[in-house]
Tab-separated table of C-alpha atoms in Angstrom:
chain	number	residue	atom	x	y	z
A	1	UNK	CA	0.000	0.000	0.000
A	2	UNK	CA	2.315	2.577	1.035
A	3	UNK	CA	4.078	2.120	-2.545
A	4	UNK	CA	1.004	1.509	-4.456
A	5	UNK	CA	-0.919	4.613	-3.131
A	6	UNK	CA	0.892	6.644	-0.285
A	7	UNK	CA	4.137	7.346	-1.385
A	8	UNK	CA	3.780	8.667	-5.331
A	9	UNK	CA	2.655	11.942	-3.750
A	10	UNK	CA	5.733	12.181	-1.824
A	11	UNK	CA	8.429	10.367	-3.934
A	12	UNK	CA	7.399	12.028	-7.607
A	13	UNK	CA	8.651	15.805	-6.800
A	14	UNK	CA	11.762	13.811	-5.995
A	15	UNK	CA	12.442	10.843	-7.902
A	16	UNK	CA	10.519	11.774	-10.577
A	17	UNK	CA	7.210	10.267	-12.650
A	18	UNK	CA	9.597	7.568	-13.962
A	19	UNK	CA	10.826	5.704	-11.170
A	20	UNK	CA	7.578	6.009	-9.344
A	21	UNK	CA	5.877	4.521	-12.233
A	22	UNK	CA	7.913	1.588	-12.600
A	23	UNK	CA	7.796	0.540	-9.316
A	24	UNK	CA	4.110	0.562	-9.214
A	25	UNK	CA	3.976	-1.321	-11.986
A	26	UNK	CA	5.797	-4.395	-10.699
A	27	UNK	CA	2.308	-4.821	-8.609
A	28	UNK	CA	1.221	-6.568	-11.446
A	29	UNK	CA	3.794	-9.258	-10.773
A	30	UNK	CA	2.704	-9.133	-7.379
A	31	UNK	CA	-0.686	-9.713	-7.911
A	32	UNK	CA	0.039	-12.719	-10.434
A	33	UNK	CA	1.361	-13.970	-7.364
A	34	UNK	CA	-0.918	-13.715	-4.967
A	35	UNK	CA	-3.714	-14.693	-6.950
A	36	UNK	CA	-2.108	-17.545	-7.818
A	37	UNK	CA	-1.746	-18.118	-3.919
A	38	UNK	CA	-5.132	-17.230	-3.303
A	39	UNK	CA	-7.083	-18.854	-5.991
A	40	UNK	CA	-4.586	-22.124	-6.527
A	41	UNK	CA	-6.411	-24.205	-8.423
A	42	UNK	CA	-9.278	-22.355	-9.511
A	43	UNK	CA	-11.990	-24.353	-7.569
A	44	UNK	CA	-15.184	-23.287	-6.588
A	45	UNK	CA	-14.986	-21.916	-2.862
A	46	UNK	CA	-16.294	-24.525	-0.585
A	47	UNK	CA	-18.686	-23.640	1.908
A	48	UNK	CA	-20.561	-20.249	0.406
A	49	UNK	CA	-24.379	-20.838	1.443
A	50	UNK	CA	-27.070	-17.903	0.756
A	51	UNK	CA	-28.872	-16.786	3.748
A	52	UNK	CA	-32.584	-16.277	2.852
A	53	UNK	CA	-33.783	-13.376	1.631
B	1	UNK	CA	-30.378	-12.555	-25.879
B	2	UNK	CA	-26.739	-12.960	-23.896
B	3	UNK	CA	-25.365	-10.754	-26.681
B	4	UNK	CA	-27.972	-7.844	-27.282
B	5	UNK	CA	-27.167	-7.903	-23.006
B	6	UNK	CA	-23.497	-7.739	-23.481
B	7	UNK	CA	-24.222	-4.840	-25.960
B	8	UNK	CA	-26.565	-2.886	-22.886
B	9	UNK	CA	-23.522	-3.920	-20.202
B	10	UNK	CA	-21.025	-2.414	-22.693
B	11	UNK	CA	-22.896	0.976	-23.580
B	12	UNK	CA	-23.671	1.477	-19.763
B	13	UNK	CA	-20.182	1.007	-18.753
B	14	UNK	CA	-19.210	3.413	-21.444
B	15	UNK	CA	-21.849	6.343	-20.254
B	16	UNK	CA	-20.492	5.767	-16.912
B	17	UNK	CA	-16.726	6.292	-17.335
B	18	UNK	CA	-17.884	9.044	-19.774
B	19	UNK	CA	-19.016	10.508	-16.828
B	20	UNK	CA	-16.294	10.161	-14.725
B	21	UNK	CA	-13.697	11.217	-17.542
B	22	UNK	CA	-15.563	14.231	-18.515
B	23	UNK	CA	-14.140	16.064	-15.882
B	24	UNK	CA	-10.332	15.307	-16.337
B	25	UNK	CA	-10.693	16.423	-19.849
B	26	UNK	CA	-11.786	19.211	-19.297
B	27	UNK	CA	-10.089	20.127	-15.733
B	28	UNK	CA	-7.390	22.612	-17.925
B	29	UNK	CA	-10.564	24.255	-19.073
B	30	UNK	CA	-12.280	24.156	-15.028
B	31	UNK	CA	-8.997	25.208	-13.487
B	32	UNK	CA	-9.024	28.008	-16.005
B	33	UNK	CA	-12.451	29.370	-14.527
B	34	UNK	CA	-12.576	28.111	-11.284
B	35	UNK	CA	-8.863	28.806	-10.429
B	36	UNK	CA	-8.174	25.256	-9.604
B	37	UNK	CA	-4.627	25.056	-8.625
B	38	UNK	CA	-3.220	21.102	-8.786
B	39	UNK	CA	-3.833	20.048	-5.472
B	40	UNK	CA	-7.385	21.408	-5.119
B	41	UNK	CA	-8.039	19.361	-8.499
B	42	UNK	CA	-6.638	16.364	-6.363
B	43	UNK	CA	-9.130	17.063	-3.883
B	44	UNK	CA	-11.758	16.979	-5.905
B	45	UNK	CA	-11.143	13.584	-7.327
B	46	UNK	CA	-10.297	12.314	-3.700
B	47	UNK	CA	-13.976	13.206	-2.517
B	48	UNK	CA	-15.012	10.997	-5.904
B	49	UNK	CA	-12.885	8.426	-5.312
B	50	UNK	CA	-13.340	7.979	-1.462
B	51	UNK	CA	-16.952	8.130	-1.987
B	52	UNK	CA	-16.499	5.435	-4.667
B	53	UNK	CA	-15.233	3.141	-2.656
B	54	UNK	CA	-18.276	3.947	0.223
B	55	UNK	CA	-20.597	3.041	-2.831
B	56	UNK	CA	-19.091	-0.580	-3.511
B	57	UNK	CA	-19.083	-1.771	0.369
B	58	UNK	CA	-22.652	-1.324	-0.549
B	59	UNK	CA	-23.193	-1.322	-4.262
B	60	UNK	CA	-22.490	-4.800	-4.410
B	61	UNK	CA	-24.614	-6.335	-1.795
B	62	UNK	CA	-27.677	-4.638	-2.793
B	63	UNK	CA	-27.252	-6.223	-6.382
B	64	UNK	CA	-27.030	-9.652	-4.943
B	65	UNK	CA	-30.039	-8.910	-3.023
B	66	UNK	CA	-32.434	-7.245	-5.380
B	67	UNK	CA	-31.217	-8.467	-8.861
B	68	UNK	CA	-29.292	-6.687	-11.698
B	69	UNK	CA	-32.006	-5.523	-13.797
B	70	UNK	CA	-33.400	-2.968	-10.688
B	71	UNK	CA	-29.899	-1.905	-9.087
B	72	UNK	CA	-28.404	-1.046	-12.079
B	73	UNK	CA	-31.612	0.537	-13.307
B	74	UNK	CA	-31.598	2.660	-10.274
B	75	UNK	CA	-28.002	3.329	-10.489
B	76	UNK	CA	-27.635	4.613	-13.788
B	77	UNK	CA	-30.855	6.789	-13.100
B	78	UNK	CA	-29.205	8.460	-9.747
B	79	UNK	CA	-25.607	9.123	-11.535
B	80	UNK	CA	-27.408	10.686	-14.696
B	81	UNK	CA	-29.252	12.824	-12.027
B	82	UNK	CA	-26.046	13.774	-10.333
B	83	UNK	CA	-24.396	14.133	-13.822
B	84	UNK	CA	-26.573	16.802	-14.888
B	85	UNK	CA	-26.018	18.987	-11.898
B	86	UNK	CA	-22.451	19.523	-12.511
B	87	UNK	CA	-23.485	21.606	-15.234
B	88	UNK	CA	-25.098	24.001	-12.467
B	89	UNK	CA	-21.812	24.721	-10.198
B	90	UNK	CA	-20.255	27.684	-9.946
B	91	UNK	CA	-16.700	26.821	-7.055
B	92	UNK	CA	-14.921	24.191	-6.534
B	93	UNK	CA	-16.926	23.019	-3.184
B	94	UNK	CA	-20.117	22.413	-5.422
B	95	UNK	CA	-17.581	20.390	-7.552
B	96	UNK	CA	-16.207	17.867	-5.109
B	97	UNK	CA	-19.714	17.455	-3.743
B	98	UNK	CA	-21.528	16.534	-6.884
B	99	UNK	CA	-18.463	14.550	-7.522
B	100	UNK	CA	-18.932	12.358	-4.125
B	101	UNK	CA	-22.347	12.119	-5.257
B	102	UNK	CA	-20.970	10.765	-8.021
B	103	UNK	CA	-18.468	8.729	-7.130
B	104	UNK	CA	-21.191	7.080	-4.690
B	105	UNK	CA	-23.692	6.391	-7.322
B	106	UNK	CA	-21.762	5.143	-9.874
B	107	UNK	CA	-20.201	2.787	-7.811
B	108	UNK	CA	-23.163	-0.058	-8.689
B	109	UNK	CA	-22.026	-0.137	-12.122
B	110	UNK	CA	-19.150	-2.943	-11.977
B	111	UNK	CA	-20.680	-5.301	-9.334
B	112	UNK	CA	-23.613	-5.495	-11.593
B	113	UNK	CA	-21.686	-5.623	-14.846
B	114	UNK	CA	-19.511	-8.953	-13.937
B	115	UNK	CA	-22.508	-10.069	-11.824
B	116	UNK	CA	-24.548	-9.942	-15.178
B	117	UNK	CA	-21.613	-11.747	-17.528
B	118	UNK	CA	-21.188	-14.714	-14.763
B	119	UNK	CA	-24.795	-15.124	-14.713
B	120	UNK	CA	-25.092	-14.910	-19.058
B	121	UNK	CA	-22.082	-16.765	-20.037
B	122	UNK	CA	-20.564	-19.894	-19.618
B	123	UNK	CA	-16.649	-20.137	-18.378
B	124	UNK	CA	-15.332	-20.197	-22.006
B	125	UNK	CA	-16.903	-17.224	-22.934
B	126	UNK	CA	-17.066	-15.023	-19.609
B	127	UNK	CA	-13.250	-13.887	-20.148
B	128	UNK	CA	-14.014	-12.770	-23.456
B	129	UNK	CA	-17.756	-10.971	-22.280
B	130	UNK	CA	-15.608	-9.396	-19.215
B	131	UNK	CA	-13.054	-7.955	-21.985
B	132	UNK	CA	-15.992	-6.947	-23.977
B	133	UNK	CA	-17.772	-4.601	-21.336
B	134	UNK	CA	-14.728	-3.528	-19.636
B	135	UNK	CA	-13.609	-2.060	-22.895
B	136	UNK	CA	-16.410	0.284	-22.104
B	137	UNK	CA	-13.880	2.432	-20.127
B	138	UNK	CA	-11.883	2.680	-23.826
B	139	UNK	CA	-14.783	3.721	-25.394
B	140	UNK	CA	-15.656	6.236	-23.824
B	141	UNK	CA	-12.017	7.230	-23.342
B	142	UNK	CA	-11.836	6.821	-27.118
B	143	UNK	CA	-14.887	8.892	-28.173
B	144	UNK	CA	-14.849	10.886	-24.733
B	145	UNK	CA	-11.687	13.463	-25.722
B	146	UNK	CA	-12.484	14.694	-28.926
B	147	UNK	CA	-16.315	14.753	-28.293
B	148	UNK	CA	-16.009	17.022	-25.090
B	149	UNK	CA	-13.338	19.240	-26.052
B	150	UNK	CA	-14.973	19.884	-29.201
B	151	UNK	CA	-18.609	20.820	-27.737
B	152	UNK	CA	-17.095	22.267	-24.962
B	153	UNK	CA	-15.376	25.177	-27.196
B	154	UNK	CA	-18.852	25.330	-29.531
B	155	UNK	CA	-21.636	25.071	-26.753
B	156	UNK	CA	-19.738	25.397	-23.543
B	157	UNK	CA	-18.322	22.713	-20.670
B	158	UNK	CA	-21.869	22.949	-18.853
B	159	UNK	CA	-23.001	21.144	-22.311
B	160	UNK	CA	-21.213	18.056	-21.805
B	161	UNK	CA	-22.580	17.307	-18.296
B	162	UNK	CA	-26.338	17.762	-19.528
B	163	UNK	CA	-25.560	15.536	-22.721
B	164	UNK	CA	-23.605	12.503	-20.749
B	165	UNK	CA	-26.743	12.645	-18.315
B	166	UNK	CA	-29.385	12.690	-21.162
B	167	UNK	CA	-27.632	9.749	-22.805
B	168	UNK	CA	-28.284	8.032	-18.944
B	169	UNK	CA	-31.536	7.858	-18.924
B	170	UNK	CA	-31.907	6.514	-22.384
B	171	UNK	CA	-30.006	4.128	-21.405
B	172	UNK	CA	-32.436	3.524	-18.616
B	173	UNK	CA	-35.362	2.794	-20.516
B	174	UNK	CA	-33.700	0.170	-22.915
B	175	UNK	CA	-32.264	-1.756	-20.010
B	176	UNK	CA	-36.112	-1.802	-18.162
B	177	UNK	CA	-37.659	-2.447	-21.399
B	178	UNK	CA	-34.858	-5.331	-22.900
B	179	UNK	CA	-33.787	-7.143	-19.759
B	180	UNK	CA	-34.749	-10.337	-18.243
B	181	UNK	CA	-33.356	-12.629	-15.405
B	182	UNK	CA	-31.831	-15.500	-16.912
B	183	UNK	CA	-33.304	-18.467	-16.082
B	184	UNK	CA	-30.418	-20.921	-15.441
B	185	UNK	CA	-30.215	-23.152	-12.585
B	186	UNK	CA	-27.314	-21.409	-10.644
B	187	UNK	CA	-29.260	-18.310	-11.140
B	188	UNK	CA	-32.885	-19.814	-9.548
B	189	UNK	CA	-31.036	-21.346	-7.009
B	190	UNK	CA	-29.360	-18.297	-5.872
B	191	UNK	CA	-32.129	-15.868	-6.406
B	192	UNK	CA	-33.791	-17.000	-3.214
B	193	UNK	CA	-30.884	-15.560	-0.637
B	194	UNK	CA	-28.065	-13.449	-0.154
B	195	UNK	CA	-24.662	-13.933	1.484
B	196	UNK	CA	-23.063	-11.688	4.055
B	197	UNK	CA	-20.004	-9.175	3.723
B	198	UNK	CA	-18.048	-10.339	7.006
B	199	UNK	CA	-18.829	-14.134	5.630
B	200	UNK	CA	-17.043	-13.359	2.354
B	201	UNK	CA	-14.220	-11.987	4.025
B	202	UNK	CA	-13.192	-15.609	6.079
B	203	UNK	CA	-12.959	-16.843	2.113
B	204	UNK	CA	-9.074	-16.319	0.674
B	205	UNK	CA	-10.014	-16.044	-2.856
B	206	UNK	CA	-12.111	-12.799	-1.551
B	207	UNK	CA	-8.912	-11.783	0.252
B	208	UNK	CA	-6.855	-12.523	-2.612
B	209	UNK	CA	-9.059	-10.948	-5.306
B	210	UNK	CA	-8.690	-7.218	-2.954
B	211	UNK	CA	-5.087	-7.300	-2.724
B	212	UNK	CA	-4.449	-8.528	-6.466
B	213	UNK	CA	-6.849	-5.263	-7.352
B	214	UNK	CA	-4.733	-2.941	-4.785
B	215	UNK	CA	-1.787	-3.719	-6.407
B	216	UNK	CA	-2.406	-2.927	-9.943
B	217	UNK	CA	-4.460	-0.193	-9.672
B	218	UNK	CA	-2.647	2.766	-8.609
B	219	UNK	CA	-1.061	2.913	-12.338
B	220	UNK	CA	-4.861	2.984	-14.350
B	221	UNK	CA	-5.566	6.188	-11.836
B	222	UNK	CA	-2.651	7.733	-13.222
B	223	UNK	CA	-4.232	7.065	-17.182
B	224	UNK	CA	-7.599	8.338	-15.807
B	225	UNK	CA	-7.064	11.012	-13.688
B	226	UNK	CA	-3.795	12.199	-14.564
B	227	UNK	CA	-2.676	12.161	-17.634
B	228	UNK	CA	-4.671	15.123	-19.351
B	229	UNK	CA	-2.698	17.723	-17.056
B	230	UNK	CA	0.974	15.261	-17.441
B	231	UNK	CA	0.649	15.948	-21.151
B	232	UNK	CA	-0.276	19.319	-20.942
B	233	UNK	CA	1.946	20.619	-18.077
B	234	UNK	CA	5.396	18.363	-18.567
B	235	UNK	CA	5.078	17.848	-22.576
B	236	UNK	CA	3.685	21.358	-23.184
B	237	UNK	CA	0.838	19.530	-25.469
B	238	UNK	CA	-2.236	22.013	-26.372
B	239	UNK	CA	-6.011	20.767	-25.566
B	240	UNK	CA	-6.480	20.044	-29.164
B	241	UNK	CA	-3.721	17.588	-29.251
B	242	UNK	CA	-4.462	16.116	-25.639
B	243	UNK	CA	-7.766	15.574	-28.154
B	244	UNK	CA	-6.587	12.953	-30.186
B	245	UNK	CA	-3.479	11.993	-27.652
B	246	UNK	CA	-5.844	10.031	-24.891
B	247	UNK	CA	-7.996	8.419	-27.832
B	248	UNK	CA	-4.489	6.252	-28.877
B	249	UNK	CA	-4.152	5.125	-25.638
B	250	UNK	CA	-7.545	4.270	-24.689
B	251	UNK	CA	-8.465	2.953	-27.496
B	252	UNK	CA	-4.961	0.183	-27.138
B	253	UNK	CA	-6.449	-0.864	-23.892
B	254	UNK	CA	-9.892	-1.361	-25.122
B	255	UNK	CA	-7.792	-4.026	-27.506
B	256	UNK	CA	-5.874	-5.106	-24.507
B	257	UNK	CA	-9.029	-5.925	-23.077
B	258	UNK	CA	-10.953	-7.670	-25.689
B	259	UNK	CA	-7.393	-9.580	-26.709
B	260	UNK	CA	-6.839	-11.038	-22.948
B	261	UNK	CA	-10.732	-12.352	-23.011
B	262	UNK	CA	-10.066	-13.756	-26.334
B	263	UNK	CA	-6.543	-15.687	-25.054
B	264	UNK	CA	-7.673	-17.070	-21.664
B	265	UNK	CA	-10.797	-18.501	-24.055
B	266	UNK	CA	-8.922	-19.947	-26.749
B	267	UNK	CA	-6.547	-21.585	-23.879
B	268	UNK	CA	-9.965	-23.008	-22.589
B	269	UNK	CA	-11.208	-24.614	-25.747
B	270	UNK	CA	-8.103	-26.138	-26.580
B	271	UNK	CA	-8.271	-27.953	-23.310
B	272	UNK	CA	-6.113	-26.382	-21.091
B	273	UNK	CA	-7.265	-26.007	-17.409
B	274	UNK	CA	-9.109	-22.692	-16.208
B	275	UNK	CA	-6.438	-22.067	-13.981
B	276	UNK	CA	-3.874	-22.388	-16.536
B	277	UNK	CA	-5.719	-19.864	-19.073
B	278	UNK	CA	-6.586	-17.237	-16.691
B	279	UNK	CA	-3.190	-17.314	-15.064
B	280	UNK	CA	-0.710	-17.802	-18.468
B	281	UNK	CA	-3.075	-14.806	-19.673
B	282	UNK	CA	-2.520	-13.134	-16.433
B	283	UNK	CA	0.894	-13.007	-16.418
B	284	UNK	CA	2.032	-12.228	-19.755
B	285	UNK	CA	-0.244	-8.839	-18.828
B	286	UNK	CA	2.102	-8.415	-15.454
B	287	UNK	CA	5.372	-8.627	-17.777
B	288	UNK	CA	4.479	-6.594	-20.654
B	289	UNK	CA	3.741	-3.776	-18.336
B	290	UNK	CA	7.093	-3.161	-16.224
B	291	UNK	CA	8.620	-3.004	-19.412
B	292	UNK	CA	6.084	-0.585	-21.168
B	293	UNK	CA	6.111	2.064	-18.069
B	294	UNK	CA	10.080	1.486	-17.980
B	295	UNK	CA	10.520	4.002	-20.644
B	296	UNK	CA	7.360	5.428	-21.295
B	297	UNK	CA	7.876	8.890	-19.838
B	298	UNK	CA	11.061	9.266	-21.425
B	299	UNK	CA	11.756	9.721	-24.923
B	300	UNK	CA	9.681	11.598	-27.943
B	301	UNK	CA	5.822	12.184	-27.378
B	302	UNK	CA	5.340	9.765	-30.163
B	303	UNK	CA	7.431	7.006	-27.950
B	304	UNK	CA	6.182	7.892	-24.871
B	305	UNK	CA	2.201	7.645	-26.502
B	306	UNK	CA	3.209	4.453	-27.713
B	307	UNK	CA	4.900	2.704	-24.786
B	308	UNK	CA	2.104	4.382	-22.633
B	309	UNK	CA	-0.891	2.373	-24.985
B	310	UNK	CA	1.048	-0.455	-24.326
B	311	UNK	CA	1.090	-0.082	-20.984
B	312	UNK	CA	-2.855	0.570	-20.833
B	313	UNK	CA	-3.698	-2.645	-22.925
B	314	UNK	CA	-1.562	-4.632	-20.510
B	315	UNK	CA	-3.731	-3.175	-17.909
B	316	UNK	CA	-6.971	-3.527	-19.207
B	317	UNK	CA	-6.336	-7.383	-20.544
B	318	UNK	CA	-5.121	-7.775	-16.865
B	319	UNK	CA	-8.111	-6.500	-15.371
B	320	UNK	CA	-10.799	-8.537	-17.611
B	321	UNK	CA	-9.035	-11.445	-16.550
B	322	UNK	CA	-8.673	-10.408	-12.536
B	323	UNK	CA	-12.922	-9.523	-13.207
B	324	UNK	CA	-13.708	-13.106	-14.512
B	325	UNK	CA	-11.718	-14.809	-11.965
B	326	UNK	CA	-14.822	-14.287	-8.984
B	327	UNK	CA	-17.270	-15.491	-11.410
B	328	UNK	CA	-14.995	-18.789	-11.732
B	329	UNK	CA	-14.581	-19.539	-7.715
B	330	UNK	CA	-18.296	-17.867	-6.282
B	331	UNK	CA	-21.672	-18.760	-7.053
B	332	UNK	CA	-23.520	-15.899	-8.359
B	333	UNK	CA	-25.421	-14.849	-4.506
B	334	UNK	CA	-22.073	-14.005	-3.646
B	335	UNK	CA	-20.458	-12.203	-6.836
B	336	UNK	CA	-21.769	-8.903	-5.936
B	337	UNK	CA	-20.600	-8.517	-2.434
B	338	UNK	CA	-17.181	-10.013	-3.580
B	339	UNK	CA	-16.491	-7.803	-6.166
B	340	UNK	CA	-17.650	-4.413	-4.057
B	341	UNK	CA	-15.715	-5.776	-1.260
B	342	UNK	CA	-12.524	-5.939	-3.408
B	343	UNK	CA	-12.961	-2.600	-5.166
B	344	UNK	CA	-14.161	-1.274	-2.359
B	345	UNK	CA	-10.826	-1.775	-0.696
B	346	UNK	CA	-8.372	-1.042	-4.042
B	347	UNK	CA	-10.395	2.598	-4.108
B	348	UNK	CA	-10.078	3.577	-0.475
B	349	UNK	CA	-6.272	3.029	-1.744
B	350	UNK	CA	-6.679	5.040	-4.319
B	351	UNK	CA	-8.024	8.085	-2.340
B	352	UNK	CA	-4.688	8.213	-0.384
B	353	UNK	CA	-2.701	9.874	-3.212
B	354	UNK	CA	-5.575	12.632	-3.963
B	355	UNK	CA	-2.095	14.739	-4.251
B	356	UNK	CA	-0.405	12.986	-7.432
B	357	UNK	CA	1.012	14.905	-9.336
B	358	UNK	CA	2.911	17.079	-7.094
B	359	UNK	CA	1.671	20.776	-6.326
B	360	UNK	CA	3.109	22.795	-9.527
């Protein structure tokens, strides 16, 4: 979060839009990653039951 | 039928990031005559932003409760309302309200979208329906620029508010008048109850799906929100060519969009597992990217427009894949509290950097 959201405010009048940029971009690698961690095999989730309307 | 609905899901995600963009396009022209300096323009698309994610930690559960064809019916009817009435502001405080207002009611839009597609299409096609509709942000990002800029110099910026809202509500009536629950068994079954937010939460894939949306996010905000004033204040570019600059981009992640449906499908009928076609489509996405952003701010306009449409298509064929992937794990009861949950989250994010670009 903090490199995703809070820091670009703070880090582009220093580093630049570049550098900023790039490292939020490697969040898509990250999130390959924890989907694949999250989601493994692509199963239905067990256990999800509908409470009456 | 499942097509002439893709069609309505696609036009009323267009009309609704229309909305939205209308006022980045034309925020050189607002800060112009309402003085907007940089980080009161930031402020203004916080109170949007942080009201959008309010809307989805409720947006969603009401459209597993009372059904896509009323809460997106009611939806697009309250943002068209709320559309119109930026035309009547006159400071910057009647801005960032109507834009919470906004923010809050457009927030039913997604949920109901992907809710929609899971319900309509079968797993070999719901990648390639996600891509569809979610190219609805390109669209309108495509036809958006040129159309606002140009009837904002002919008829005025107060024009384009009233016109977005007016296209709304015809939007509206078609959806009432064309739409019908499907009647498939998953669908009947479901119908009958709802499924709480805290009991979503205990579920990792509803965990996973929030963080995976945090972390790509952040870069798309820049593209929406930011990119208008980048062009204009760091590469000196004049409204007319910001006109036709956006419009490239967009339109590459529209085809970014529609492409990564298309894959993880093709994977699918050629017998590969879902897991394998959603995440080989996945990660070519998260590789392309890194590399397009690497250099895209350096360089000529011309590279920099090019690396940057690379960069959006990467995003957008990453995020019709990351919308699908609920409608694979979650029966549909849940989809729409799963979904608001996880954007819910990635926008209260997003509000955190209301200051981006720096103060200039």
């Amino acid at each position: 979060m903090l490199f995703s959201a809070l820091a670009p405010g703070y880090l582009i009048p220093i580093l630049g839009y570049a550098p900023v940029l790039i490292v939020l971009s490697f969040g898509y690698l990250a999130a390959v990653g924890v989907i694949h961690l999250h989601f493994r095999d692509f199963q239905p989730a067990a256990g999800v039951h509908a409470f009456p309307a | 039928m499942r097509w002439v609905v893709l069609a309505l899901l696609l036009a009323v995600t267009s009309i609704n990031y229309l909305d939205r963009l209308l006022m980045s396009v034309l925020a050189p022209v607002l800060r112009d005559q309402f003085h907007f300096t940089t980080r009161l323009y930031g402020n203004v698309s916080a109170a949007f932003q942080i009201c959008y994610a309010l809307g989805f930690l409720v947006s969603g559960a009401l459209i597993d409760r009372y059904g896509v064809k009323r809460g997106l019916a009611v939806g697009a009817a309250i943002w068209s309302v709320v559309s119109a009435m930026h035309a009547t502001v006159s400071g910057a405080a009647e801005f960032g309200a109507w834009r919470a207002l906004l923010g809050l009611s457009e927030a039913v839009n997604f949920p109901a979208c992907n809710k929609t597609v899971a319900e309509w299409f079968p797993p070999e096609q719901r990648a390639l329906a996600t891509g569809l509709f979610n190219a609805g942000p390109n669209v309108a990002s495509v036809v958006g620029p040129p159309l606002f800029v140009g009837l904002a110099a002919w008829l005025g910026w107060r024009v384009c508010f009233v016109s977005v809202s007016g296209l709304g509500f015809v939007w509206v009536v078609v959806w009432l008048k064309c739409y019908r629950t499907p009647q498939s068994p998953d669908v009947i079954r479901n119908s009958a109850g709802t499924i709480g937010i805290v009991q979503m939460l205990r579920f990792r894939q509803t965990r996973g799906y929030a963080l995976s949306k945090v972390l790509v996010d952040p870069v798309w905000y820049f593209l929406l929100f930011w990119l208008p004033l980048y062009l204009r204040d760091r590469r000196g570019l004049e409204m007319s060519q910001i006109g036709w600059a956006l419009p490239c981009i967009y339109f590459a992640s529209g085809v970014g969009s529609v492409s990564a449906g298309w894959l993880s499908g093709f994977l699918l009928k050629r017998g590969r597992s879902l897991q394998t076609a959603r995440m080989t489509t996945l990660l070519i996405c998260a590789v392309v990217s890194p590399v397009a952003l690497a250099s895209a701010l350096q360089g000529t306009l011309n590279q920099t427009i090019c690396l940057l449409s690379t960069a959006a298509a990467a995003h957008q064929a990453f995020s019709s894949i990351s919308f699908t992937i609920p409608g694979d794990v979650f029966p549909s009861a849940a989809l729409g509290t799963v979904l608001g949950l996880a954007a819910s989250r990635e926008r209260s994010v997003a509000c955190c950097s209301p200051h981006w670009p720096p103060d200039t």
